[in-house]
Coordinates of N, CA and C in Angstrom, one line a residue:
Chain A
Q1 N 93.8 54.8 135.2 CA 94.8 54.3 136.7 C 95.3 53.2 136.7
S2 N 96.3 52.9 136.0 CA 96.9 51.5 135.9 C 98.1 51.5 136.6
A3 N 98.4 50.8 137.6 CA 99.5 50.4 138.7 C 100.7 51.1 138.2
L4 N 101.3 51.6 138.9 CA 102.7 52.0 138.6 C 103.6 50.5 138.7
T5 N 104.8 50.5 138.0 CA 105.7 49.3 137.9 C 106.8 49.3 138.8
Q6 N 106.9 48.4 139.7 CA 107.8 48.2 140.5 C 108.5 46.7 140.2
P7 N 109.8 46.6 140.4 CA 110.7 45.3 140.5 C 109.9 44.4 141.8
R8 N 109.6 43.3 141.3 CA 109.0 42.2 142.4 C 109.8 42.2 143.4
S9 N 111.5 42.1 143.4 CA 112.2 41.9 144.7 C 113.1 42.4 144.1
V10 N 114.2 42.9 145.7 CA 115.5 43.3 145.5 C 115.9 42.8 146.7
S11 N 117.2 42.3 146.7 CA 118.1 41.8 147.7 C 119.3 42.8 147.9
G12 N 119.9 42.5 149.1 CA 121.3 42.9 149.3 C 121.9 42.3 150.6
S13 N 123.2 42.6 151.0 CA 123.7 42.0 151.9 C 123.6 43.3 153.1
P14 N 123.6 43.1 154.4 CA 123.8 44.2 155.4 C 124.7 45.0 154.9
G15 N 124.4 46.3 155.3 CA 125.4 47.6 155.0 C 125.4 47.9 153.6
Q16 N 124.9 47.3 152.5 CA 124.8 47.4 151.3 C 123.8 48.6 150.8
S17 N 123.4 49.1 149.7 CA 122.6 49.9 149.4 C 122.0 49.1 147.9
V18 N 120.5 49.3 148.4 CA 119.7 48.6 147.2 C 118.9 49.9 146.7
T19 N 118.2 49.8 145.6 CA 117.5 50.8 145.0 C 116.0 50.1 144.2
I20 N 114.9 51.0 144.3 CA 113.9 50.4 143.9 C 113.1 51.4 143.1
S21 N 113.0 50.8 141.6 CA 112.1 51.9 140.7 C 111.2 51.7 141.0
C22 N 110.4 52.8 140.3 CA 108.8 52.9 140.6 C 108.6 53.7 139.2
T23 N 108.0 52.8 138.0 CA 107.4 53.6 136.8 C 106.3 53.9 136.2
G24 N 106.0 55.1 135.9 CA 104.7 55.4 136.0 C 104.3 56.0 134.7
T25 N 103.6 57.1 134.5 CA 103.4 58.0 133.3 C 103.6 59.4 133.4
S26 N 103.4 60.1 132.6 CA 102.8 61.7 132.8 C 101.8 62.2 133.5
S27 N 100.9 61.2 133.5 CA 99.8 61.6 134.5 C 99.5 61.4 135.9
D28 N 100.9 60.5 136.0 CA 101.0 60.4 137.5 C 102.5 60.6 138.0
V29 N 103.4 59.9 138.3 CA 104.6 60.1 138.4 C 105.6 61.2 138.1
G30 N 105.3 61.4 136.4 CA 105.9 62.5 135.7 C 105.1 63.9 135.7
G31 N 103.8 63.6 136.2 CA 103.1 65.1 136.3 C 102.8 65.9 137.7
Y32 N 103.2 64.8 138.5 CA 103.2 65.6 139.7 C 104.4 65.2 140.7
N33 N 104.8 66.3 141.7 CA 105.9 65.8 142.4 C 105.4 65.4 143.8
Y34 N 104.4 64.5 143.9 CA 103.5 63.8 144.9 C 103.6 62.2 144.9
V35 N 105.1 62.0 144.7 CA 105.6 60.3 144.8 C 106.0 60.0 146.3
F36 N 105.0 58.9 146.7 CA 105.7 58.4 148.3 C 105.9 57.0 147.9
W37 N 106.3 56.8 149.3 CA 106.7 55.4 149.5 C 106.3 54.8 150.9
Y38 N 105.9 53.7 150.8 CA 105.5 53.0 152.1 C 106.1 51.9 152.5
Q39 N 106.4 51.2 153.4 CA 107.2 50.2 154.0 C 106.0 49.6 154.7
Q40 N 106.2 48.0 154.3 CA 104.9 47.4 155.3 C 105.4 45.8 155.6
H41 N 105.3 45.8 156.9 CA 105.6 44.3 157.2 C 104.4 43.6 157.1
P42 N 104.6 42.3 157.4 CA 103.4 41.3 157.2 C 102.4 41.8 158.3
G43 N 101.1 41.7 158.1 CA 100.1 41.8 158.9 C 99.9 43.3 159.4
K44 N 100.9 44.0 158.9 CA 100.6 45.5 159.5 C 100.4 46.5 158.7
A45 N 100.0 47.9 158.9 CA 99.8 48.5 158.1 C 100.8 49.4 157.8
P46 N 100.6 50.1 156.4 CA 101.6 50.5 155.8 C 102.3 51.8 156.4
K47 N 103.7 51.7 156.6 CA 104.2 53.1 157.1 C 104.7 54.0 156.2
L48 N 104.7 55.5 156.4 CA 104.8 56.1 155.1 C 106.8 56.7 155.5
M49 N 107.4 56.4 154.4 CA 109.2 56.1 154.5 C 109.2 57.8 153.7
I50 N 108.8 58.1 152.7 CA 109.3 59.1 151.6 C 108.0 59.7 151.1
Y51 N 107.7 61.4 151.1 CA 106.7 61.8 150.4 C 107.4 62.7 149.7
D52 N 106.3 63.1 148.7 CA 106.6 64.4 147.9 C 108.2 64.1 147.2
V53 N 108.4 63.0 146.7 CA 109.7 62.6 146.3 C 110.7 62.2 146.7
T54 N 110.9 63.2 147.8 CA 112.4 63.4 148.7 C 112.1 63.4 150.0
K55 N 111.2 63.7 150.6 CA 111.0 64.3 151.9 C 110.9 62.9 152.6
R56 N 111.4 62.9 153.9 CA 111.3 61.9 155.1 C 110.5 62.3 156.1
P57 N 109.4 61.8 156.5 CA 108.7 62.1 157.9 C 109.7 61.8 159.2
S58 N 108.9 62.7 160.0 CA 110.0 62.5 161.2 C 110.0 61.3 161.7
G59 N 111.3 60.8 162.1 CA 111.6 59.5 162.7 C 112.0 58.5 161.6
V60 N 111.9 58.7 160.6 CA 112.4 58.0 159.2 C 113.9 58.0 159.1
P61 N 114.7 57.3 159.1 CA 116.4 57.2 159.1 C 116.5 57.5 158.2
D62 N 117.9 58.6 157.8 CA 118.4 59.2 156.4 C 118.8 58.1 155.9
R63 N 118.8 56.7 156.0 CA 119.2 55.6 155.2 C 118.2 55.5 154.0
F64 N 117.1 56.2 154.2 CA 116.0 56.0 153.3 C 116.0 57.4 152.2
S65 N 116.1 57.2 151.2 CA 116.1 58.6 150.1 C 115.3 58.3 149.2
G66 N 114.8 59.4 148.6 CA 113.8 59.4 147.2 C 114.1 60.4 146.4
S67 N 113.9 59.8 144.9 CA 114.2 60.8 143.9 C 113.3 60.5 142.7
K68 N 113.5 61.4 141.8 CA 112.5 60.8 140.2 C 113.3 61.8 139.1
S69 N 113.1 61.0 138.1 CA 113.5 61.6 136.7 C 112.3 61.1 135.6
G70 N 111.7 61.9 135.1 CA 110.6 61.8 134.3 C 109.6 61.1 135.0
N71 N 109.4 60.0 134.4 CA 108.2 59.0 134.9 C 108.6 57.9 135.9
T72 N 109.7 58.2 136.2 CA 110.2 57.1 137.0 C 110.9 57.6 138.5
A73 N 110.4 57.0 139.6 CA 110.8 57.4 140.7 C 111.8 56.2 141.2
S74 N 112.6 56.7 142.4 CA 113.1 55.6 143.0 C 113.4 55.9 144.4
L75 N 113.5 54.6 145.2 CA 114.0 54.6 146.5 C 115.1 53.9 146.8
T76 N 116.1 54.6 147.3 CA 117.4 54.1 147.9 C 117.4 53.8 149.5
I77 N 117.6 52.5 149.8 CA 118.1 52.3 151.0 C 119.4 52.2 151.0
S78 N 120.4 52.8 151.8 CA 121.8 52.8 152.1 C 122.0 52.0 153.4
G79 N 123.0 51.3 153.7 CA 123.3 50.6 154.8 C 122.3 49.9 155.5
L80 N 122.0 49.1 154.3 CA 120.8 47.9 154.5 C 120.9 47.1 156.0
Q81 N 119.6 47.0 156.6 CA 119.8 46.6 157.9 C 118.8 45.2 158.0
A82 N 118.6 44.4 158.7 CA 117.9 43.1 158.8 C 116.6 43.6 159.2
E83 N 115.9 44.9 159.9 CA 114.9 45.3 160.0 C 114.3 45.8 158.9
D84 N 114.9 45.9 158.0 CA 114.3 46.4 156.2 C 113.7 45.5 155.7
E85 N 114.2 44.5 156.2 CA 113.4 43.3 155.2 C 111.8 43.4 155.3
S86 N 111.4 43.8 154.0 CA 109.7 43.9 154.3 C 109.3 44.2 152.6
D87 N 108.3 44.9 152.6 CA 107.4 45.2 151.1 C 107.6 46.6 151.0
F88 N 107.8 47.1 149.9 CA 107.9 48.4 149.7 C 106.8 49.0 148.8
Y89 N 106.1 49.9 148.8 CA 105.2 50.1 147.5 C 105.4 51.8 147.5
C90 N 105.5 52.1 146.5 CA 105.4 53.6 145.6 C 104.1 53.9 145.3
G91 N 103.9 55.5 145.2 CA 102.5 55.6 144.8 C 102.7 56.8 144.5
S92 N 101.7 57.6 143.8 CA 101.6 58.8 143.4 C 100.2 59.4 143.1
F93 N 100.1 60.6 143.4 CA 98.8 61.2 143.1 C 98.8 61.3 141.6
A94 N 97.5 61.4 141.2 CA 97.1 61.2 139.8 C 95.9 62.1 139.3
G95 N 96.3 63.3 140.1 CA 95.0 63.9 139.5 C 93.8 64.0 140.5
N96 N 92.5 63.5 140.2 CA 91.5 62.9 141.0 C 91.5 61.8 141.7
S97 N 92.8 61.1 141.9 CA 93.1 59.7 142.2 C 94.4 59.5 142.5
W98 N 94.6 58.4 143.2 CA 96.0 57.7 143.5 C 96.3 56.5 142.9
V99 N 97.6 56.4 142.7 CA 97.9 55.2 142.1 C 99.1 54.6 142.8
F100 N 99.1 53.0 143.2 CA 100.2 52.6 143.6 C 101.0 51.6 142.6
G101 N 102.2 51.3 143.2 CA 102.9 50.2 142.4 C 102.6 49.1 143.1
G102 N 102.8 47.6 142.7 CA 102.5 46.6 142.9 C 103.3 45.6 143.9
G103 N 104.3 46.5 144.5 CA 105.2 46.4 145.6 C 106.4 45.5 145.5
T104 N 107.4 45.8 146.3 CA 108.8 45.2 145.8 C 109.2 44.6 147.1
K105 N 109.5 43.4 147.2 CA 110.0 42.7 148.7 C 111.2 42.8 148.7
V106 N 112.1 43.3 149.6 CA 113.4 43.7 150.0 C 113.7 42.6 151.0
T107 N 114.7 41.8 150.5 CA 115.3 40.8 151.2 C 116.9 41.1 151.5
V108 N 117.1 40.9 153.0 CA 118.3 41.1 153.3 C 119.0 39.9 153.5
L109 N 120.3 39.6 152.7 CA 120.8 38.6 152.6 C 121.4 37.9 154.0
Chain B
E1 N 96.3 59.2 170.9 CA 96.9 58.5 170.0 C 95.8 58.6 168.8
V2 N 96.1 58.4 167.9 CA 95.1 58.4 166.8 C 94.8 56.7 166.6
Q3 N 93.3 56.7 166.5 CA 93.2 55.1 166.4 C 92.1 55.6 164.9
L4 N 92.1 54.3 163.8 CA 91.0 54.4 162.9 C 90.8 52.6 162.9
V5 N 89.5 52.4 163.3 CA 89.0 51.2 163.7 C 88.1 50.8 162.4
E6 N 88.1 49.7 161.3 CA 87.3 49.5 160.6 C 86.5 48.3 161.2
S7 N 85.4 48.0 160.7 CA 84.4 46.9 160.8 C 83.5 46.6 159.7
G8 N 82.8 45.7 159.9 CA 81.7 45.3 158.6 C 82.3 44.3 157.8
G9 N 83.5 44.0 157.9 CA 83.8 43.0 156.8 C 83.3 41.6 157.1
D10 N 83.3 40.9 156.1 CA 82.3 39.5 156.3 C 82.7 38.7 154.7
L11 N 82.1 37.2 154.8 CA 82.1 36.8 153.8 C 80.7 37.1 152.8
V12 N 80.6 37.4 151.7 CA 79.4 37.8 151.0 C 79.5 37.0 149.7
Q13 N 78.3 36.4 149.1 CA 78.2 36.1 147.6 C 78.4 37.1 146.8
P14 N 79.0 36.7 145.5 CA 78.9 37.6 144.4 C 77.7 38.1 144.2
G15 N 77.6 39.4 143.7 CA 76.3 40.0 143.8 C 75.8 40.9 144.8
G16 N 76.4 40.3 146.0 CA 76.0 40.6 147.2 C 76.6 42.3 147.7
S17 N 75.8 42.8 148.9 CA 76.1 43.9 149.2 C 77.0 44.2 150.7
L18 N 77.7 44.9 151.3 CA 78.3 45.0 152.4 C 78.4 46.6 152.5
R19 N 78.3 47.0 153.9 CA 79.0 48.4 154.4 C 79.8 48.3 155.3
L20 N 81.0 48.9 155.1 CA 81.9 49.0 156.0 C 82.1 50.4 156.8
S21 N 82.5 50.3 157.9 CA 82.8 51.4 159.0 C 84.0 51.4 159.2
C22 N 84.5 53.0 159.4 CA 85.7 53.2 160.2 C 85.5 54.1 161.2
A23 N 85.7 54.1 162.4 CA 85.6 54.9 163.7 C 87.0 55.4 163.7
A24 N 86.9 56.9 163.8 CA 88.2 57.5 164.4 C 88.2 58.0 165.7
S25 N 89.5 58.2 166.1 CA 89.3 58.6 167.7 C 90.8 59.3 167.6
G26 N 91.1 60.2 168.7 CA 92.2 60.7 168.9 C 92.8 61.7 167.6
L27 N 91.9 62.4 166.9 CA 92.2 63.3 166.1 C 90.6 63.9 165.6
T28 N 90.8 65.4 165.3 CA 89.7 66.1 164.8 C 89.0 65.6 163.5
F29 N 88.3 64.7 163.5 CA 87.9 63.6 162.5 C 87.6 64.9 161.1
S30 N 86.6 65.8 161.3 CA 86.2 66.6 160.7 C 87.1 67.7 159.6
N31 N 88.2 67.4 160.2 CA 89.3 68.2 159.5 C 90.3 67.6 158.6
Y32 N 89.8 66.2 158.5 CA 90.5 65.2 157.5 C 89.9 64.6 156.3
N33 N 90.5 64.7 155.3 CA 90.0 63.9 154.4 C 90.1 62.4 154.6
M34 N 89.3 61.7 153.9 CA 89.5 60.3 154.4 C 89.5 59.5 153.1
N35 N 90.2 58.1 153.1 CA 90.1 57.4 152.0 C 89.9 55.7 152.3
W36 N 89.7 55.2 151.5 CA 89.6 53.7 151.5 C 90.6 53.0 150.6
V37 N 91.6 52.3 151.0 CA 92.7 51.6 150.5 C 92.5 50.1 150.4
R38 N 92.4 49.5 149.7 CA 92.3 48.0 149.7 C 93.6 47.1 149.5
Q39 N 93.9 45.9 149.7 CA 94.6 45.2 149.7 C 94.2 43.6 149.5
A40 N 94.2 43.1 148.4 CA 93.9 41.6 148.0 C 95.1 40.7 148.6
P41 N 94.5 39.5 149.0 CA 95.2 38.8 149.5 C 96.9 38.4 149.0
G42 N 98.0 38.6 149.3 CA 99.3 38.4 148.7 C 99.4 39.7 147.9
K43 N 98.7 40.5 147.6 CA 98.7 41.5 146.5 C 99.1 42.8 147.0
G44 N 99.6 43.8 146.2 CA 99.5 45.3 146.6 C 98.4 46.0 147.0
L45 N 98.8 47.1 147.3 CA 98.0 48.3 147.8 C 97.2 49.0 146.5
E46 N 95.8 49.1 146.8 CA 94.7 49.8 145.8 C 94.0 50.8 146.1
W47 N 94.3 52.3 145.6 CA 93.4 53.0 146.3 C 91.9 53.0 145.7
I48 N 91.1 53.3 146.5 CA 89.6 53.2 145.8 C 88.5 54.2 145.9
S49 N 89.0 55.0 147.0 CA 87.9 56.1 147.2 C 88.5 57.1 147.7
Y50 N 88.0 58.4 148.0 CA 88.4 59.6 148.7 C 87.3 60.4 148.8
I51 N 87.2 60.9 150.2 CA 86.1 62.2 150.6 C 86.7 63.1 151.1
H52 N 86.3 64.3 150.8 CA 86.8 65.4 151.1 C 86.4 65.6 152.9
S53 N 87.0 66.4 153.8 CA 86.7 66.6 154.8 C 85.3 67.0 155.4
G54 N 85.0 67.7 154.4 CA 83.3 68.3 154.5 C 82.5 67.4 153.8
G55 N 82.9 66.4 153.1 CA 82.1 65.8 152.4 C 81.7 66.0 150.6
N56 N 82.1 67.1 150.6 CA 81.6 68.0 149.2 C 82.4 67.4 147.8
T57 N 83.5 66.5 148.1 CA 84.1 66.1 147.1 C 84.7 64.8 147.2
I58 N 84.1 64.0 146.3 CA 84.5 62.5 146.3 C 85.2 61.9 144.8
W59 N 86.1 61.2 145.1 CA 86.5 60.3 143.9 C 86.4 59.0 144.2
Y60 N 86.5 58.3 143.0 CA 86.4 56.7 143.1 C 87.4 56.2 142.1
A61 N 87.9 55.0 142.3 CA 88.9 54.2 141.0 C 87.9 53.8 140.2
N62 N 88.5 53.6 139.1 CA 87.5 53.0 138.1 C 87.0 51.3 138.2
S63 N 87.8 50.8 138.9 CA 87.5 49.6 139.4 C 86.2 49.4 140.5
V64 N 85.7 50.9 140.9 CA 84.3 50.6 141.9 C 83.6 51.4 141.6
R65 N 83.9 52.6 140.5 CA 82.9 53.6 140.6 C 81.7 52.9 139.9
G66 N 80.4 53.3 140.4 CA 79.1 52.7 140.4 C 78.8 51.7 141.0
R67 N 79.6 51.4 141.8 CA 79.2 50.0 142.6 C 79.2 50.5 144.2
F68 N 80.5 51.2 144.4 CA 80.7 51.5 145.9 C 80.3 53.2 146.0
T69 N 79.9 53.5 147.3 CA 79.6 54.5 148.1 C 80.3 55.1 149.0
I70 N 81.0 56.2 149.1 CA 82.0 56.8 150.0 C 81.0 57.6 150.9
S71 N 80.7 57.5 152.3 CA 80.4 58.5 152.9 C 81.0 58.8 154.3
R72 N 80.5 60.0 155.0 CA 81.1 60.3 156.3 C 80.1 60.8 157.1
D73 N 80.0 60.7 158.2 CA 79.4 61.4 159.4 C 80.2 61.9 160.6
N74 N 80.5 63.4 160.3 CA 81.5 63.8 161.4 C 81.1 64.0 162.5
A75 N 79.6 64.2 162.5 CA 79.4 64.2 164.1 C 79.4 62.6 164.9
K76 N 79.7 61.7 164.1 CA 79.7 60.4 164.6 C 81.6 60.1 164.4
N77 N 82.2 60.9 163.9 CA 83.6 60.9 163.7 C 83.8 59.3 163.0
S78 N 82.9 59.2 161.9 CA 82.9 57.9 161.4 C 83.0 57.9 159.6
L79 N 83.6 57.1 159.0 CA 83.9 57.1 157.5 C 82.7 55.6 157.2
Y80 N 82.2 55.5 156.1 CA 81.4 54.3 155.4 C 81.8 54.2 154.1
L81 N 81.7 53.0 153.8 CA 81.8 52.2 152.4 C 80.8 51.6 152.1
Q82 N 79.8 51.7 151.3 CA 78.5 51.0 150.7 C 79.3 50.1 149.5
M83 N 78.8 49.1 149.7 CA 79.4 48.3 148.8 C 78.5 47.2 147.9
N84 N 78.1 47.5 146.8 CA 77.3 47.0 146.2 C 77.9 46.2 144.9
S85 N 77.0 45.2 144.3 CA 77.4 44.4 143.2 C 78.7 43.5 143.3
L86 N 78.9 43.2 144.8 CA 80.5 42.9 144.8 C 80.6 41.6 143.9
R87 N 82.2 41.4 143.6 CA 82.5 40.5 142.9 C 83.9 40.1 143.6
D88 N 84.2 38.7 142.8 CA 85.1 37.7 143.5 C 86.5 38.6 143.9
E89 N 87.0 39.7 142.7 CA 87.9 40.6 142.9 C 88.0 41.6 143.9
D90 N 86.8 41.9 144.3 CA 86.9 42.7 145.3 C 87.2 42.2 146.7
T91 N 87.8 41.1 146.7 CA 88.1 40.2 148.1 C 89.4 41.1 148.2
A92 N 89.3 41.6 149.8 CA 90.5 42.0 150.1 C 90.5 42.5 151.7
V93 N 91.6 43.3 152.1 CA 91.4 43.6 153.4 C 91.4 45.3 152.8
Y94 N 90.1 45.9 153.7 CA 90.0 47.2 153.3 C 90.6 48.2 154.3
H95 N 91.2 49.1 154.3 CA 91.5 50.0 155.3 C 91.2 51.3 154.7
C96 N 90.9 52.0 155.9 CA 90.5 53.6 155.9 C 91.7 54.2 156.3
A97 N 92.2 55.3 155.7 CA 93.4 55.9 156.0 C 93.1 57.6 155.5
T98 N 93.6 58.5 156.4 CA 93.5 59.8 156.1 C 94.5 60.4 155.3
S99 N 94.0 61.3 154.5 CA 95.2 62.0 153.5 C 95.3 63.5 153.8
G100 N 96.3 63.8 153.3 CA 96.7 65.3 153.8 C 97.8 65.8 152.6
G101 N 98.0 66.6 151.8 CA 99.3 66.8 151.2 C 99.7 65.8 150.4
Y102 N 98.3 65.3 149.7 CA 98.4 64.1 148.6 C 99.4 62.8 149.1
R103 N 99.1 62.6 150.3 CA 99.8 61.3 151.0 C 98.6 61.0 152.1
F104 N 98.9 59.4 152.1 CA 98.2 59.0 153.3 C 99.0 58.9 154.7
G105 N 98.4 59.3 155.6 CA 98.8 59.4 157.0 C 98.5 58.4 157.9
Y106 N 97.6 58.6 158.9 CA 96.9 57.6 159.5 C 96.4 56.5 158.6
W107 N 96.7 55.1 159.1 CA 95.8 54.0 158.7 C 95.2 53.1 159.7
G108 N 94.4 52.4 159.3 CA 93.8 51.6 160.2 C 94.4 50.1 159.9
Q109 N 93.8 49.2 160.6 CA 94.5 47.8 160.4 C 93.8 46.8 159.3
G110 N 92.4 47.5 159.1 CA 91.9 46.7 157.9 C 90.7 45.9 158.7
T111 N 89.8 45.6 157.7 CA 88.7 44.9 157.8 C 88.5 43.8 156.5
L112 N 88.4 42.5 156.7 CA 88.7 41.6 155.7 C 87.0 41.2 154.9
V113 N 87.1 41.8 153.6 CA 85.8 41.3 152.9 C 86.4 40.3 151.6
T114 N 85.4 39.1 151.9 CA 85.5 37.9 151.3 C 84.1 37.9 150.4
V115 N 84.8 37.6 149.0 CA 83.2 37.5 148.1 C 83.7 36.1 147.5
S116 N 82.7 35.0 147.8 CA 82.7 33.6 147.5 C 81.4 33.3 147.8
S117 N 81.0 32.3 146.6 CA 80.1 31.6 146.5 C 80.2 30.1 147.2

């Protein structure tokens, strides 16, 4: 049950694309297609942005997309907007548990 | 509107105990699997426990197994977390969250547990 590895921060200018990586193991990210991504603004509850690696809940803009290769999942934000500035957490089902990443702060320059 | 409202957070000394509650409304609570997820100050999310909708399957993270006990009362639309032998590193905001399809759906705003002497 070790935490997934995410970069501590990424940044981009408005309109640019940024990608956040999320590296786990064959026991979590690599072993299940149940990777998810949450966005969290300060003092707020997490909001689901991507689930089952690539799926977007209703209401999430298609600027957000997910993918996975082996033990590493990725979240890409295209057309970066000011309101995207927040923390993003990846996570994965891991059998009889879940594991999260340490979080990535997205800064819009 | 679905609401999950946590309560019971407090300042407690190391080695002490605390019981958290999560009151659910706006959903058929007995149909939902439930979890506790915590977030230490300035840190990331950590899943700590799961209970099946019927209460018959329970999982714990290694970090809390043997010290924390999750339970639910479907008649009262409530989820609980009994926390014993608390440590400094248990200091966090504790959220309850529904799970379905291997992801977390509805979240509460959380209740703060501070373990300090």
